[in-house]
Amino acid sequence: MDTQELLYQNCTVWAVSTSNWTGSDRLKAEDLDKSSEDIPDIFKLGSKSLIPHDLRLKLNSPRQQVQALMNRIGRQFLPHLKGVYVVPNNNLQLAREGIQLIQERQQAIVEDLIANKEQVRYEMGDKYPQLYNAEWPSDEKIRNSFNVRKLVFTVTGVEMNEADPDDLIKAKQEFQEELKVAYDELKEEILREAHTAIIEVCEDITKKILETGEKVTETTLKKPKRIIEQYMNVAGLFDSADIQSKVNDLRSAIEHAEAKELREDWEVAQGFARTLRSLGDNIGDLSGINSEGQRKRVLKREVE
């Protein structure tokens, strides 16, 4: 089964976009105690903020939240397609619920702004007199400016029909080949990134225990758990059973590890380091890369 067929079978494609109100108005020369004649033609006045900076960040946070969600449960589809992600079928409901939650949280912030708009205007005008006469959009326009939109579809390419003329068939064949190359490159890139992430986290924790003597904390163990979740999602896109098996071994080792015990019991810490070293080496052997993308084996330090 080729890459396109695997993607068609194992995932959906999500195109997610966000829109918002900037919370600003056009800056005028009068706001700077100038007249329009005082502003040279080579300068263009920008905008002035009508709302506090922290409120604007809250209102505009869905874009970052969507990116974080989709990169956690899926992967950006193709590098040049912004806001488009591949999501494994077993994460489809997570994506749907996550997007809905982001929408609901944003709506709550927007409604709170509308309810307190006059107070915000007064406080900003009191702090910045230039904003007293600033123009605000209507409540409905503010409300309609905010949205999180999604389109969900499957991975497929152009198809040829019997009625297609020869030149169209030739063009479609070229398009199919270009798409196949792009999908194969995507698969190679995604798996390489996943391999590297697992190898690096194994190396990082092993070095903490065996070389630097740094404390292994709960935060230390959270990173591999996040990577494991993402890596399993990626492996699921391409039916990579061998990789999934190795990551399940790593997940088992991490899930049963307790930071306090690793700090207090050297024998346990050594055993944990051996496990990570072995798993990291095995994944490195399987992928043929290391954390620098060069040598095949990474964690070579012997546990004394």
CSV table of C-alpha atoms in Angstrom, one decimal, residues 10 19 23 35 38-39 41 53 56 89 91 96 108-109 129 134-135 157 192-193 205 227:
chain,number,residue,atom,x,y,z
A,10,ASN,CA,-5.8,6.0,8.4
A,19,SER,CA,-10.7,35.0,12.5
A,23,GLY,CA,-9.2,45.4,19.0
A,35,SER,CA,-2.4,67.7,11.3
A,38,ASP,CA,2.5,67.3,9.2
A,39,ILE,CA,2.7,63.7,8.1
A,41,ASP,CA,3.9,61.1,2.3
A,53,HIS,CA,-2.9,44.2,25.7
A,56,ARG,CA,-6.2,41.3,23.1
A,89,ASN,CA,-8.8,8.4,12.6
A,91,ASN,CA,-8.1,11.1,17.2
A,96,ARG,CA,-13.6,17.8,17.1
A,108,ALA,CA,-17.2,33.4,26.5
A,109,ILE,CA,-14.3,36.0,26.4
A,129,PRO,CA,-7.2,60.5,26.3
A,134,ALA,CA,-12.2,56.3,19.1
A,135,GLU,CA,-14.7,54.4,17.0
A,157,GLY,CA,-5.5,13.0,-5.7
A,192,ARG,CA,12.5,11.2,10.9
A,193,GLU,CA,11.3,13.9,13.3
A,205,ILE,CA,17.2,11.4,30.6
A,227,ILE,CA,6.5,12.9,22.7
